[in-house]
GROMACS .gro file of C-alpha atoms in nm:
model
   77
    1MET     CA    1   1.042  -1.297   0.353
    2ALA     CA    2   0.784  -1.316   0.627
    3ASP     CA    3   0.443  -1.163   0.575
    4LYS     CA    4   0.390  -0.819   0.721
    5THR     CA    5   0.082  -0.667   0.873
    6LYS     CA    6  -0.054  -0.334   0.757
    7ALA     CA    7   0.079  -0.178   1.079
    8GLU     CA    8   0.429  -0.307   1.001
    9PHE     CA    9   0.412  -0.162   0.650
   10LEU     CA   10   0.294   0.168   0.799
   11GLN     CA   11   0.580   0.177   1.048
   12GLN     CA   12   0.830   0.100   0.772
   13LEU     CA   13   0.692   0.387   0.564
   14LYS     CA   14   0.708   0.626   0.861
   15ASP     CA   15   1.069   0.525   0.926
   16ASP     CA   16   1.163   0.568   0.559
   17ASN     CA   17   0.966   0.889   0.499
   18THR     CA   18   1.000   1.129   0.789
   19LYS     CA   19   0.890   1.407   0.554
   20ILE     CA   20   0.673   1.410   0.243
   21PHE     CA   21   0.669   1.696  -0.002
   22ASP     CA   22   0.432   1.810  -0.275
   23ASN     CA   23   0.498   2.052  -0.558
   24VAL     CA   24   0.232   2.323  -0.540
   25ASN     CA   25   0.254   2.588  -0.811
   26GLY     CA   26   0.626   2.530  -0.843
   27VAL     CA   27   0.687   2.552  -0.468
   28ARG     CA   28   0.800   2.252  -0.261
   29VAL     CA   29   0.558   2.220   0.031
   30GLU     CA   30   0.592   1.975   0.319
   31ILE     CA   31   0.289   1.758   0.391
   32THR     CA   32   0.215   1.733   0.763
   33GLY     CA   33  -0.053   1.629   1.008
   34SER     CA   34  -0.353   1.429   0.900
   35GLU     CA   35  -0.261   1.451   0.530
   36TYR     CA   36   0.078   1.290   0.606
   37ASP     CA   37  -0.091   1.015   0.808
   38SER     CA   38  -0.355   0.960   0.541
   39ARG     CA   39  -0.104   0.928   0.258
   40LEU     CA   40   0.111   0.680   0.447
   41ASP     CA   41  -0.195   0.483   0.555
   42ASP     CA   42  -0.313   0.460   0.194
   43LYS     CA   43   0.031   0.346   0.080
   44ALA     CA   44   0.055   0.087   0.361
   45GLU     CA   45  -0.291  -0.045   0.268
   46GLY     CA   46  -0.179  -0.084  -0.093
   47MET     CA   47   0.141  -0.261   0.005
   48TYR     CA   48  -0.051  -0.500   0.231
   49ASN     CA   49  -0.312  -0.571  -0.037
   50SER     CA   50  -0.040  -0.636  -0.296
   51GLN     CA   51   0.127  -0.882  -0.060
   52GLU     CA   52  -0.200  -1.066   0.002
   53ARG     CA   53  -0.291  -1.076  -0.369
   54ALA     CA   54   0.056  -1.212  -0.454
   55LYS     CA   55   0.010  -1.491  -0.199
   56ILE     CA   56  -0.323  -1.589  -0.353
   57VAL     CA   57  -0.188  -1.592  -0.708
   58THR     CA   58   0.130  -1.775  -0.605
   59ASN     CA   59  -0.047  -2.056  -0.421
   60GLY     CA   60  -0.246  -2.153  -0.729
   61GLY     CA   61  -0.574  -1.991  -0.643
   62GLN     CA   62  -0.656  -2.167  -0.320
   63HIS     CA   63  -0.890  -1.890  -0.213
   64ALA     CA   64  -1.269  -1.858  -0.210
   65ASP     CA   65  -1.267  -1.538  -0.418
   66TYR     CA   66  -0.984  -1.632  -0.655
   67GLU     CA   67  -1.194  -1.615  -0.974
   68ASN     CA   68  -1.320  -1.264  -0.899
   69MET     CA   69  -0.974  -1.144  -0.800
   70ARG     CA   70  -0.825  -1.269  -1.128
   71THR     CA   71  -1.108  -1.110  -1.329
   72GLU     CA   72  -1.066  -0.782  -1.142
   73ALA     CA   73  -0.690  -0.786  -1.210
   74LEU     CA   74  -0.752  -0.826  -1.583
   75VAL     CA   75  -1.015  -0.549  -1.592
   76SER     CA   76  -0.810  -0.298  -1.389
   77ASN     CA   77  -0.505  -0.328  -1.616
   0.00000   0.00000   0.00000
């Protein structure tokens, strides 16, 4: 699988999720506007970061910040 940019992840999410809903006090409410954009942007950022982290771990740590990234992964779990 070829690497994707954050913009490609964002477009994929927009294509897959034309509507997003929340449950507010037992009522299903559609998320629109800037909240919709913000949620998808956050998700795309996470997907991109996961992809980049996986590449670093997979290639045996050939990265300047590999030690800190591994330590951070252990602390955040």
